[in-house]
Amino acid sequence: MAEDLTIVKGSKEEEYQSLLPQIKGLVTGETDLVANMANVAAALKEQFQWFWVGFYVVKDGELVLAPFQGPVGCTRIQKGKGVCGTTWLRAETLIVPDVAKFPGHIACNSLPKSEIVVPVKRNGEVVAVLDIDSEAYSFFDDTDKKYLEEIVTLINF
Ligand code: SME
C-alpha cells in the first residue's frame, strides 16, 4: 500500500483513532522490517508533527539508530543509558516530562524538553524501542502510552 494519509485534527484520542487503522494498512502484508519502521515513523510524524520520532533496534548488545523522522540522532546507546537505554533495561514505557531532570538523559539535540520511549518486545525480550521527543514540556501522557504500545505491536519485528 502506498497512499496518502488522511490527517484528522482533534483530540489526541481522536487523532490516534484515525491513525491506527491507517498504520495497520501500511504494515499489513509488508514483511520488511526497515520498510515498516520507516513508514510508521513517517506516519506518526505526519500526524503529530513531533520534533523527533523513530526507532532504535537492539543489535549486538546495544541500541542502534533505525528509521526515524527528525534531526540527526545519536547512533548507538548502551543498555541502561539515557531514556532509551533505561526503557530497554526496565522493559517498560518511560514518560519523561522534563528531560533535564532525567539522570543520564542523552541530548542528541538541545531542543527536546519531554520524551516518551516505548519498548518493542518479542517473546518477552526487548528487541527495539520507539523514541519520541517534543519541544514542549510534559507533552506525553497515558493516551500516548496506550496507543504507541499498540502501534509497535503491529510491526512484525
Ligand atoms: N534522548 C534519548 C536519546 C535519543 S534521542 O532523543 C533521538 C535518550 O536519552 O535515550
Coordinates of N, CA and C and ligand atoms in Angstrom, one line a residue:
M1 N 0.8 -1.2 0.0 CA 0.0 0.0 0.0 C 0.9 1.3 0.0
A2 N 0.5 2.2 -0.8 CA 1.3 3.5 -0.8 C 0.3 4.6 -1.2
E3 N -0.3 5.1 -0.2 CA -1.3 6.1 -0.4 C -1.1 7.2 0.6
D4 N -1.8 8.4 0.3 CA -1.7 9.5 1.2 C -2.4 9.1 2.5
L5 N -1.8 9.7 3.6 CA -2.5 9.5 4.9 C -3.7 10.5 5.0
T6 N -4.7 10.2 5.7 CA -5.7 11.1 6.0 C -5.4 11.7 7.4
I7 N -5.2 13.0 7.4 CA -4.8 13.6 8.7 C -6.0 14.2 9.3
V8 N -6.5 13.6 10.5 CA -7.6 14.2 11.2 C -7.1 15.0 12.3
K9 N -7.6 16.2 12.5 CA -7.2 17.1 13.7 C -8.3 17.1 14.7
G10 N -8.0 16.8 15.9 CA -9.0 16.7 17.0 C -8.3 16.5 18.3
S11 N -8.9 15.8 19.2 CA -8.3 15.4 20.5 C -7.2 14.4 20.2
K12 N -6.3 14.2 21.1 CA -5.2 13.3 20.9 C -5.8 11.9 20.7
E13 N -6.8 11.5 21.5 CA -7.5 10.3 21.3 C -8.1 10.1 19.9
E14 N -8.7 11.1 19.4 CA -9.3 11.1 18.0 C -8.2 11.0 17.0
E15 N -7.1 11.6 17.2 CA -6.0 11.6 16.2 C -5.4 10.2 16.1
Y16 N -5.2 9.6 17.3 CA -4.7 8.2 17.3 C -5.7 7.2 16.7
Q17 N -7.0 7.4 17.0 CA -8.1 6.5 16.5 C -8.1 6.6 15.0
S18 N -7.9 7.8 14.4 CA -7.8 7.9 13.0 C -6.6 7.3 12.4
L19 N -5.5 7.4 13.1 CA -4.2 7.0 12.5 C -4.0 5.4 12.6
L20 N -4.6 4.9 13.7 CA -4.3 3.4 14.0 C -4.7 2.5 12.8
P21 N -5.9 2.6 12.2 CA -6.2 1.7 11.1 C -5.3 2.0 9.9
Q22 N -4.9 3.3 9.7 CA -4.1 3.6 8.6 C -2.7 3.0 8.7
I23 N -2.2 3.0 10.0 CA -0.9 2.3 10.2 C -1.0 0.8 10.0
K24 N -2.1 0.3 10.4 CA -2.4 -1.2 10.1 C -2.3 -1.4 8.6
G25 N -2.9 -0.6 7.9 CA -3.0 -0.7 6.4 C -1.6 -0.6 5.8
L26 N -0.8 0.3 6.4 CA 0.6 0.5 5.8 C 1.5 -0.8 6.1
V27 N 1.3 -1.4 7.2 CA 2.3 -2.5 7.5 C 1.7 -3.9 7.2
T28 N 0.4 -4.0 7.0 CA -0.2 -5.3 6.7 C 0.3 -5.8 5.3
G29 N 0.8 -7.0 5.3 CA 1.3 -7.6 4.1 C 2.7 -7.3 3.7
E30 N 3.3 -6.3 4.4 CA 4.7 -6.0 4.2 C 5.6 -6.7 5.2
T31 N 6.5 -7.5 4.8 CA 7.3 -8.2 5.8 C 8.7 -7.5 6.1
D32 N 9.1 -6.5 5.3 CA 10.4 -5.9 5.5 C 10.3 -5.0 6.7
L33 N 11.2 -5.3 7.7 CA 11.2 -4.6 8.9 C 11.6 -3.1 8.8
V34 N 12.6 -2.8 8.0 CA 13.0 -1.4 7.8 C 11.9 -0.6 7.1
A35 N 11.3 -1.2 6.1 CA 10.2 -0.5 5.4 C 9.1 -0.2 6.4
N36 N 8.8 -1.1 7.3 CA 7.7 -0.9 8.2 C 8.0 0.1 9.3
M37 N 9.2 0.1 9.8 CA 9.6 1.1 10.8 C 9.6 2.5 10.1
A38 N 10.1 2.5 8.9 CA 10.2 3.8 8.2 C 8.8 4.4 8.0
N39 N 7.9 3.6 7.6 CA 6.5 4.1 7.3 C 5.8 4.5 8.6
V40 N 6.0 3.7 9.7 CA 5.4 4.0 10.9 C 5.9 5.4 11.5
A41 N 7.3 5.5 11.4 CA 7.8 6.8 11.9 C 7.3 8.0 11.0
A42 N 7.2 7.8 9.7 CA 6.7 8.8 8.9 C 5.2 9.2 9.1
A43 N 4.4 8.1 9.3 CA 3.0 8.3 9.6 C 2.8 9.1 10.9
L44 N 3.6 8.7 12.0 CA 3.4 9.4 13.3 C 3.9 10.8 13.1
K45 N 5.0 11.1 12.4 CA 5.5 12.4 12.2 C 4.5 13.3 11.5
E46 N 3.9 12.7 10.4 CA 2.9 13.5 9.6 C 1.7 13.8 10.4
Q47 N 1.2 12.9 11.3 CA 0.0 13.2 12.1 C 0.3 14.2 13.2
F48 N 1.4 13.9 13.9 CA 1.6 14.7 15.2 C 2.7 15.8 15.1
Q49 N 3.5 15.8 14.1 CA 4.5 16.8 13.9 C 5.4 16.9 15.1
W50 N 5.7 15.8 15.8 CA 6.6 15.8 16.9 C 8.0 16.2 16.4
F51 N 8.9 16.7 17.3 CA 10.2 17.1 16.9 C 11.0 15.9 16.4
W52 N 10.9 14.8 17.0 CA 11.7 13.6 16.6 C 10.9 12.3 16.9
V53 N 10.8 11.4 16.0 CA 10.2 10.1 16.2 C 10.9 9.1 15.4
G54 N 11.3 8.0 16.1 CA 12.0 6.9 15.4 C 12.3 5.8 16.3
F55 N 13.0 4.8 15.7 CA 13.3 3.5 16.3 C 14.8 3.4 16.6
Y56 N 15.1 2.7 17.7 CA 16.4 2.1 17.9 C 16.2 0.6 18.0
V57 N 17.1 -0.2 17.4 CA 16.9 -1.6 17.5 C 18.1 -2.2 18.2
V58 N 17.9 -3.3 19.0 CA 18.9 -4.0 19.7 C 19.8 -4.8 18.7
K59 N 21.1 -4.5 18.7 CA 22.0 -5.2 17.8 C 23.3 -5.4 18.5
D60 N 23.7 -6.6 18.7 CA 25.0 -6.9 19.3 C 25.1 -6.2 20.7
G61 N 24.1 -6.2 21.5 CA 24.2 -5.7 22.8 C 24.1 -4.2 23.0
E62 N 23.7 -3.5 22.0 CA 23.4 -2.1 22.1 C 22.3 -1.6 21.3
L63 N 21.7 -0.4 21.5 CA 20.7 0.1 20.7 C 21.3 0.9 19.5
V64 N 20.9 0.6 18.3 CA 21.4 1.2 17.2 C 20.3 2.0 16.4
L65 N 20.6 3.2 16.0 CA 19.6 4.0 15.3 C 19.0 3.3 14.1
A66 N 17.7 3.4 14.0 CA 17.0 2.8 12.9 C 16.1 3.9 12.3
P67 N 15.1 3.5 11.4 CA 14.4 4.6 10.7 C 13.7 5.6 11.7
F68 N 13.8 6.9 11.3 CA 13.3 7.9 12.1 C 13.0 9.1 11.3
Q69 N 12.3 10.1 11.9 CA 11.9 11.3 11.2 C 12.3 12.5 12.2
G70 N 13.1 13.4 11.7 CA 13.6 14.5 12.5 C 15.1 14.7 12.3
P71 N 15.7 15.6 13.1 CA 17.1 15.9 13.0 C 17.9 14.6 13.3
V72 N 19.2 14.7 12.8 CA 20.1 13.5 13.1 C 20.1 13.2 14.5
G73 N 20.2 11.9 14.8 CA 20.2 11.4 16.2 C 21.5 10.7 16.5
C74 N 21.7 10.4 17.8 CA 22.8 9.6 18.3 C 22.7 8.2 17.7
T75 N 23.8 7.6 17.3 CA 23.7 6.3 16.6 C 23.6 5.1 17.5
R76 N 24.3 5.2 18.6 CA 24.4 4.0 19.5 C 24.2 4.4 21.0
I77 N 23.3 3.6 21.6 CA 23.0 3.8 23.0 C 23.2 2.5 23.8
Q78 N 23.9 2.6 25.0 CA 24.2 1.4 25.8 C 23.0 1.1 26.7
K79 N 22.8 -0.2 27.0 CA 21.8 -0.6 27.9 C 21.9 0.2 29.3
G80 N 20.8 0.7 29.7 CA 20.8 1.4 31.0 C 21.1 2.9 30.9
K81 N 21.5 3.3 29.6 CA 21.9 4.8 29.4 C 20.8 5.5 28.8
G82 N 20.6 6.8 29.3 CA 19.6 7.7 28.7 C 18.2 7.1 28.9
V83 N 17.2 7.8 28.3 CA 15.9 7.3 28.4 C 15.7 6.0 27.6
C84 N 16.3 6.0 26.5 CA 16.1 4.8 25.6 C 16.7 3.5 26.3
G85 N 18.0 3.7 26.8 CA 18.7 2.6 27.4 C 18.0 2.1 28.7
T86 N 17.4 3.1 29.4 CA 16.7 2.7 30.6 C 15.4 2.0 30.3
T87 N 14.7 2.4 29.2 CA 13.5 1.7 28.8 C 13.8 0.3 28.4
W88 N 14.9 0.1 27.7 CA 15.4 -1.2 27.4 C 15.6 -2.1 28.6
L89 N 16.3 -1.5 29.6 CA 16.7 -2.2 30.8 C 15.4 -2.6 31.6
R90 N 14.5 -1.6 31.7 CA 13.3 -1.9 32.6 C 12.2 -2.6 31.8
A91 N 12.3 -2.6 30.5 CA 11.3 -3.2 29.6 C 9.9 -2.7 29.8
E92 N 9.9 -1.4 30.1 CA 8.5 -0.7 30.3 C 8.6 0.7 29.7
T93 N 7.5 1.2 29.3 CA 7.4 2.6 28.7 C 7.8 3.6 29.8
L94 N 8.6 4.6 29.3 CA 9.0 5.7 30.2 C 8.5 7.0 29.6
I95 N 7.8 7.8 30.5 CA 7.3 9.1 30.1 C 8.1 10.1 30.9
V96 N 8.8 11.0 30.2 CA 9.7 11.9 30.9 C 9.2 13.4 30.6
P97 N 8.6 14.0 31.6 CA 8.0 15.4 31.4 C 9.1 16.4 31.2
D98 N 10.3 16.3 31.8 CA 11.4 17.3 31.6 C 12.7 16.5 31.5
V99 N 13.2 16.4 30.3 CA 14.4 15.6 30.1 C 15.6 16.1 30.9
A100 N 15.6 17.3 31.2 CA 16.8 17.9 32.0 C 16.8 17.3 33.4
K101 N 15.7 16.8 33.9 CA 15.6 16.2 35.2 C 15.8 14.7 35.2
F102 N 16.0 14.1 34.0 CA 16.2 12.6 33.9 C 17.7 12.4 34.0
P103 N 18.1 11.7 35.1 CA 19.6 11.4 35.2 C 20.1 10.6 34.0
G104 N 21.1 11.2 33.4 CA 21.8 10.5 32.3 C 21.1 10.6 31.0
H105 N 20.1 11.5 30.9 CA 19.5 11.8 29.6 C 20.5 12.1 28.5
I106 N 20.3 11.5 27.4 CA 21.3 11.7 26.3 C 20.7 12.8 25.3
A107 N 21.3 13.9 25.3 CA 20.8 15.0 24.4 C 21.5 15.0 23.1
C108 N 20.8 14.4 22.1 CA 21.3 14.4 20.7 C 21.1 15.8 20.1
N109 N 20.2 16.6 20.8 CA 19.8 17.9 20.3 C 19.4 18.7 21.5
S110 N 19.6 20.0 21.5 CA 19.3 20.8 22.7 C 17.8 21.1 22.8
L111 N 17.1 21.0 21.8 CA 15.7 21.5 21.7 C 14.7 20.6 22.5
P112 N 14.7 19.3 22.4 CA 13.7 18.5 23.1 C 13.6 18.8 24.6
K113 N 12.3 18.8 25.1 CA 12.1 19.1 26.5 C 11.4 17.9 27.2
S114 N 10.6 17.1 26.4 CA 10.0 15.9 27.0 C 10.1 14.8 26.0
E115 N 9.9 13.6 26.6 CA 10.1 12.4 25.8 C 9.3 11.2 26.3
I116 N 9.0 10.4 25.3 CA 8.3 9.1 25.7 C 9.1 8.0 24.9
V117 N 9.4 6.9 25.6 CA 10.1 5.8 24.9 C 9.3 4.5 25.2
V118 N 8.9 3.8 24.2 CA 8.1 2.6 24.3 C 9.0 1.4 23.9
P119 N 9.0 0.3 24.7 CA 9.8 -0.8 24.3 C 9.0 -1.7 23.3
V120 N 9.7 -2.3 22.4 CA 9.1 -3.3 21.5 C 9.6 -4.7 21.9
K121 N 8.7 -5.6 22.2 CA 9.1 -6.9 22.8 C 8.7 -8.0 21.8
R122 N 9.6 -9.0 21.8 CA 9.3 -10.2 21.1 C 9.7 -11.4 22.0
N123 N 8.7 -12.3 22.3 CA 9.0 -13.4 23.2 C 9.5 -12.9 24.6
G124 N 9.0 -11.8 25.0 CA 9.4 -11.2 26.3 C 10.6 -10.4 26.4
E125 N 11.4 -10.4 25.3 CA 12.7 -9.7 25.2 C 12.5 -8.4 24.5
V126 N 13.1 -7.3 24.9 CA 13.1 -6.0 24.2 C 14.0 -6.2 23.0
V127 N 13.4 -5.9 21.8 CA 14.2 -6.0 20.6 C 14.4 -4.6 19.9
A128 N 13.7 -3.6 20.4 CA 13.8 -2.3 19.9 C 13.1 -1.3 20.8
V129 N 13.2 0.0 20.6 CA 12.4 1.0 21.3 C 11.9 2.0 20.3
L130 N 10.8 2.5 20.5 CA 10.2 3.7 19.8 C 10.4 4.9 20.7
D131 N 11.2 5.9 20.1 CA 11.6 7.1 20.9 C 10.9 8.3 20.3
I132 N 10.3 9.1 21.1 CA 9.6 10.3 20.6 C 10.0 11.5 21.5
D133 N 10.4 12.6 20.8 CA 10.8 13.8 21.6 C 9.9 15.0 21.2
S134 N 9.6 15.8 22.2 CA 8.8 17.0 21.9 C 9.6 18.3 22.4
E135 N 9.3 19.4 21.7 CA 10.0 20.6 22.2 C 9.2 21.3 23.3
A136 N 8.1 20.7 23.7 CA 7.3 21.2 24.8 C 7.5 20.3 26.1
Y137 N 7.4 20.9 27.2 CA 7.5 20.1 28.5 C 6.2 19.3 28.7
S138 N 6.3 18.2 29.3 CA 5.1 17.4 29.7 C 4.2 17.1 28.6
F139 N 4.7 16.8 27.5 CA 3.9 16.7 26.3 C 3.2 15.3 26.2
F140 N 3.8 14.3 26.8 CA 3.3 12.9 26.6 C 2.5 12.4 27.8
D141 N 1.5 11.6 27.6 CA 0.7 11.1 28.8 C 0.3 9.7 28.5
D142 N -0.6 9.2 29.3 CA -1.0 7.8 29.2 C -1.8 7.5 27.9
T143 N -2.4 8.5 27.3 CA -3.0 8.2 26.0 C -2.0 7.9 25.0
D144 N -0.9 8.6 25.0 CA 0.2 8.3 24.0 C 0.7 6.9 24.3
K145 N 0.9 6.6 25.6 CA 1.5 5.3 26.0 C 0.6 4.2 25.5
K146 N -0.7 4.3 25.7 CA -1.7 3.3 25.3 C -1.6 3.0 23.8
Y147 N -1.7 4.1 23.0 CA -1.7 3.9 21.5 C -0.3 3.5 21.0
L148 N 0.7 4.1 21.5 CA 2.0 3.8 21.0 C 2.4 2.3 21.3
E149 N 2.0 1.9 22.5 CA 2.3 0.5 22.8 C 1.5 -0.5 21.8
E150 N 0.3 0.0 21.4 CA -0.5 -0.8 20.5 C 0.2 -0.8 19.1
I151 N 0.6 0.4 18.7 CA 1.2 0.6 17.3 C 2.4 -0.2 17.2
V152 N 3.3 -0.3 18.2 CA 4.5 -1.1 18.0 C 4.2 -2.6 17.9
T153 N 3.1 -3.0 18.4 CA 2.8 -4.5 18.2 C 2.4 -4.8 16.8
L154 N 2.0 -3.8 16.0 CA 1.6 -4.0 14.6 C 2.8 -4.4 13.7
I155 N 4.0 -4.0 14.1 CA 5.2 -4.3 13.3 C 5.7 -5.6 13.6
N156 N 6.0 -6.5 12.6 CA 6.5 -7.8 12.9 C 8.0 -7.8 13.0
F157 N 8.5 -7.5 14.2 CA 10.0 -7.4 14.4 C 10.6 -8.8 14.4
Ligands
SME1 N1 17.2 11.3 24.4 C1 17.4 9.9 24.1 C2 18.5 9.7 23.1 C3 17.9 9.5 21.7 S1 17.5 11.0 21.0 O1 16.5 11.6 21.8 C4 17.0 10.7 19.4 C5 17.8 9.2 25.4 O2 18.1 9.8 26.5 O3 17.9 8.0 25.4

